[in-house]
Amino acid sequence: MTASGNGGTGDGISNYVTQRRADGRDLRYPEAPEPLRVPVYDNHAHLEILDGDEPLSLDEQLERAASAGVAGVINAGGDIESSRWCAHAAATHPRVLAAVAIHPNDAPLYEAAGKLDEAIAVIDELAAQPRVRAIGETGLDFFRTDDDGRPAQYRSFEAHIALAKKHDIAMQIHDRDAHREVLDTLARVGAPERTVFHCFSGDEEMARECAEAGYYLSFAGNITFKNAQNLRDALRVTPLERILVETDAPFLTPTPYRGRPNASYLIPITLRAMAAELGVDEEALAAQVAENTVRAYGSFTD
């Protein structure tokens, strides 16, 4: 991603925005799928990141989502600027709730600059806002951060866990190549009451362990990828009352549009794939997922 000076979104909510690199991708937004008959929510997205050959404003994103049967979005931050954007978007748009945090890959950067404590203090302030309903995304990432950065990741993760408990809000976990370490940290420190594994990336065994602990598992478009049998296996053993759905937009666009820009209006593709994998009625799964989302984050209308 590269920074852009002015969002140019037309929403008037913030000058902060980032632009996803093209990297030779097909930059066309996919056609809209058939709308869901029972509305759901996008559990995790990054709508502050512009993408595509014709980037969509926040209002356009939300309108397309609503037309597809996606009633609201939890937008997640990863640094001070994006977290402020998320909080402001939630405060000014009734179909947005916010999650705020310092991403585990950013924690070592703040630490190296001597500003991690200051950054966590900003997240603490933002978390007090009424439409900030989660701390996230936080966790551990051993794919992009080497051994030297791991102490900062652990310190940041544990501080974020404490913030979720302090404000009595949910927590969205980023977990990449650190499954055991994340689970062990939650067990050692004590997980918040409502803990969500965003873009769940584990296997059947991990899903069973998470379900036993009472965590929510959120599945993204990569569950449709041919090489993601582990995710489909995990979905099948996850209790229905613990399942959430997300885009992680603009990333992880579901098959058959993999690599193209993702957006909340494409949730129906992933939800239908999940229903087919589980052998359950699409509308029944949508109703359950919507109920789970409100249980985790509260009502969008409050």
C-alpha atoms as one frame of an Amber mdcrd trajectory, in Angstrom:
protein
   0.000   0.000   0.000   1.080   3.545  -0.572  -0.109   6.646   1.203  -2.254
   9.185  -0.563  -2.571  12.804   0.494  -6.313  13.313   0.106  -8.832  10.533
   0.286 -10.862  11.942  -2.560 -13.759   9.786  -1.391 -16.359  12.525  -1.279
 -17.390  11.422   2.198 -15.764  14.275   4.071 -14.765  12.038   6.971 -10.993
  12.174   6.855  -7.989  13.004   4.744  -6.471   9.643   5.634  -6.615   6.969
   2.976  -4.245   4.479   1.418  -4.035   3.171  -2.105  -3.448  -0.514  -2.792
  -0.725  -1.234  -5.331  -1.818  -2.597  -8.668   0.982  -5.190  -9.005  -0.348
  -6.290 -12.394  -3.765  -7.278 -11.043  -7.075  -7.047 -12.855  -8.344  -3.789
 -11.344 -12.003  -4.148 -12.341 -14.512  -4.533  -9.542 -16.495  -7.784 -10.023
 -20.137  -7.797 -10.982 -22.554  -7.738  -8.084 -23.861 -11.176  -7.048 -27.499
 -11.961  -6.439 -28.473 -10.197  -3.191 -28.926 -12.162   0.001 -32.545 -12.469
   1.063 -31.551 -12.370   4.738 -29.114  -9.517   5.457 -25.738 -10.145   7.116
 -22.788  -7.993   8.194 -19.199  -7.802   6.965 -17.288  -8.635  10.141 -13.975
  -7.132   8.969 -12.998  -4.756   6.175 -10.580  -1.931   5.388 -12.715   0.540
   3.487 -10.107   3.268   3.963  -7.983   1.464   1.376  -8.865   2.549  -2.144
  -8.594  -0.078  -4.855  -9.644  -0.775  -8.406  -9.519   1.139 -11.649 -12.446
   3.227 -10.399 -12.044   3.453  -6.594 -15.258   3.503  -4.590 -15.984   6.092
  -1.926 -17.159   4.944   1.488 -20.735   5.932   0.629 -20.541   3.954  -2.620
 -19.128   0.954  -0.778 -21.977   1.030   1.738 -24.668   1.498  -0.896 -23.403
  -1.438  -2.948 -23.205  -3.526   0.211 -26.777  -2.696   1.195 -27.996  -3.585
  -2.307 -26.342  -7.005  -1.906 -27.922  -7.719   1.463 -24.975  -6.610   3.597
 -26.492  -4.354   6.231 -23.313  -3.075   7.852 -19.539  -3.279   8.092 -17.065
  -3.457  10.963 -14.103  -1.477   9.655 -10.775  -2.349  11.266  -7.737  -0.181
  11.844  -4.082  -1.122  12.024  -2.286   2.050  13.054  -3.135   5.413  14.601
  -4.253   7.033  11.346  -6.458   4.204  10.095  -7.948   3.691  13.555  -8.924
   7.360  13.729 -10.461   7.029  10.267 -12.448   3.982  11.370 -13.744   5.690
  14.500 -14.799   8.760  12.529 -16.467   6.691   9.829 -18.459   4.809  12.456
 -19.482   8.024  14.205 -20.796   9.530  10.959 -22.189   6.483   9.112 -24.918
   4.358  10.718 -23.913   1.264   8.739 -20.331   1.295  10.072 -18.911   0.138
  13.394 -15.211   0.491  14.169 -12.387  -1.679  15.410  -9.197   0.139  16.424
  -5.680  -1.176  17.082  -2.009  -1.200  16.264  -1.438  -4.073  13.835   1.099
  -6.657  15.037   3.374  -5.871  12.102   3.272  -2.175  12.982   3.956  -2.689
  16.694   7.721  -3.206  16.220   7.884  -0.034  14.107   6.232   2.033  16.826
   8.468   0.368  19.409  11.624   1.158  17.432  10.532   4.790  17.286   9.862
   4.808  21.028   6.166   5.479  20.404   4.376   2.182  21.077   3.042   3.258
  24.465   1.853   6.538  22.974   0.118   4.691  20.138  -1.622   2.297  22.528
  -2.801   5.308  24.542  -4.440   6.706  21.391  -6.201   3.378  20.830  -7.400
   3.524  24.442  -8.931   6.958  23.819 -10.607   5.883  20.582 -11.996   2.731
  22.199 -14.070   4.891  24.538 -16.191   6.152  21.632 -19.649   4.560  21.559
 -19.464   3.162  18.024 -15.989   1.706  18.454 -17.027  -1.858  19.255 -13.793
  -3.811  18.993 -10.066  -3.711  19.560  -8.546  -4.931  16.348  -6.848  -5.997
  14.472  -4.286  -7.148  17.006  -2.425 -10.380  17.579   0.770 -11.999  16.341
   2.276 -12.295  12.872   5.421 -14.376  12.502   5.237 -14.307   8.701   6.214
 -10.676   8.152   7.964  -9.890  11.437  11.244 -11.581  12.340  12.466 -12.686
  15.761  13.690  -9.223  16.730  10.200  -7.774  16.403   8.348 -10.443  18.338
   8.783  -8.990  21.844   7.050  -5.794  20.670   4.263  -7.857  19.116   3.680
  -9.733  22.360   3.723  -6.536  24.419   1.303  -4.826  22.060  -1.009  -7.857
  21.896  -1.243  -8.130  25.667  -1.895  -4.382  25.972  -4.692  -4.647  23.421
  -6.233  -7.581  25.280  -6.290  -5.395  28.379  -7.990  -2.586  26.439 -10.744
  -4.874  25.167 -11.440  -5.932  28.735 -11.253  -2.365  30.055 -13.817  -1.087
  27.554 -15.857  -4.316  27.535 -15.780  -4.599  23.760 -14.864  -7.376  21.363
 -11.363  -8.127  20.112 -10.432  -9.016  16.522  -7.324 -11.164  16.253  -4.830
 -11.164  13.401  -3.024 -14.517  13.505  -0.515 -15.456  10.840   1.935 -18.318
  11.313   1.470 -17.963  15.074  -1.510 -20.178  15.906  -0.099 -21.851  18.999
   1.449 -18.662  20.323  -1.815 -16.713  19.970  -3.848 -19.419  21.692  -1.306
 -19.753  24.472  -1.241 -15.991  25.033  -5.021 -15.858  25.298  -4.997 -18.734
  27.766  -2.220 -17.197  29.841  -3.493 -13.615  29.958  -7.206 -14.389  29.740
  -9.185 -13.640  26.606 -11.806 -10.900  26.388 -15.382 -12.116  26.685 -15.947
 -11.682  22.944 -12.873 -12.786  20.999 -12.957 -13.053  17.202 -10.361 -14.741
  14.994 -10.526 -12.494  11.950  -9.859 -14.289   8.643  -9.463 -17.601  10.450
  -6.450 -19.408   9.005  -6.106 -22.503  11.150  -7.213 -26.075  10.667  -9.888
 -28.386  12.049  -8.006 -29.039  15.286  -7.511 -25.343  15.962 -11.160 -24.611
  15.165 -12.246 -27.173  17.742  -9.949 -25.600  20.342 -11.258 -22.117  19.582
 -14.869 -23.262  19.755 -14.260 -24.939  23.095 -12.835 -21.664  24.401 -15.897
 -19.766  23.157 -14.160 -17.760  20.439 -15.824 -16.619  17.214 -14.287 -17.697
  13.900 -14.665 -15.312  10.975 -14.256 -16.774   7.482 -13.241 -14.702   4.468
 -13.209 -15.183   0.702 -10.157 -17.430   0.844 -12.404 -20.241   2.066 -13.405
 -20.518  -1.619  -9.813 -21.015  -2.813  -8.930 -24.464  -4.166  -5.915 -24.756
  -1.849  -7.864 -23.852   1.317  -9.264 -27.243   2.311  -8.045 -26.604   5.862
 -10.468 -23.693   6.123 -13.404 -25.730   4.855 -12.521 -28.497   7.322 -12.392
 -25.916  10.096 -15.747 -24.446   9.098 -17.443 -27.825   9.280 -16.492 -28.353
  12.933 -17.268 -24.787  14.066 -20.594 -24.447  15.929 -23.056 -22.365  13.937
 -23.376 -19.889  16.796 -19.645 -19.113  16.524 -19.424 -18.436  12.768 -18.925
 -14.975  11.272 -18.281 -13.876   7.676 -16.038 -11.123   6.360 -14.322  -9.765
   3.279 -11.037  -8.334   4.619 -11.644  -5.996   1.674  -9.950  -5.012  -0.524
  -8.052  -8.288  -0.068  -8.999 -11.990  -0.382 -11.593 -11.642  -3.114 -13.504
 -14.928  -3.414 -13.343 -17.299  -6.359 -13.925 -16.760  -9.286 -12.647 -13.193
  -8.842  -9.475 -13.910  -6.881  -6.953 -11.071  -7.225  -9.486  -8.453  -8.266
 -10.664  -5.717  -5.874 -12.784  -7.010  -3.013 -15.659  -5.163  -1.370 -18.434
  -5.822   1.112 -21.018  -6.314  -1.646 -19.271  -9.596  -2.519 -20.100 -11.187
   0.857 -22.953 -13.230  -0.732 -20.403 -15.283  -2.705 -18.564 -16.332   0.439
 -21.728 -16.867   2.493 -23.219 -19.131  -0.172 -20.003 -21.142  -0.416 -20.080
 -21.603   3.341 -23.717 -22.699   3.309 -22.982 -25.220   0.558 -19.984 -26.584
   2.480 -22.093 -26.986   5.613 -25.090 -28.367   3.761 -27.400 -25.817   5.342
 -29.959 -23.412   3.963 -28.452 -20.106   2.841 -31.097 -18.041   4.608 -30.748
 -19.989   7.839 -26.970 -19.506   7.848 -27.329 -15.799   7.061 -29.761 -15.330
   9.947 -27.427 -17.137  12.327 -24.353 -15.190  11.184 -26.231 -11.894  11.565
 -27.298 -12.862  15.070 -23.732 -13.832  15.940 -22.403 -10.500  14.679 -24.821
  -8.470  16.780 -24.017 -10.642  19.795 -20.314  -9.925  19.337 -20.463  -6.190
  18.582 -23.897  -4.934  19.568 -26.506  -3.295  17.388 -25.603  -0.997  14.513
 -28.562   1.207  15.433 -27.486   1.935  19.017
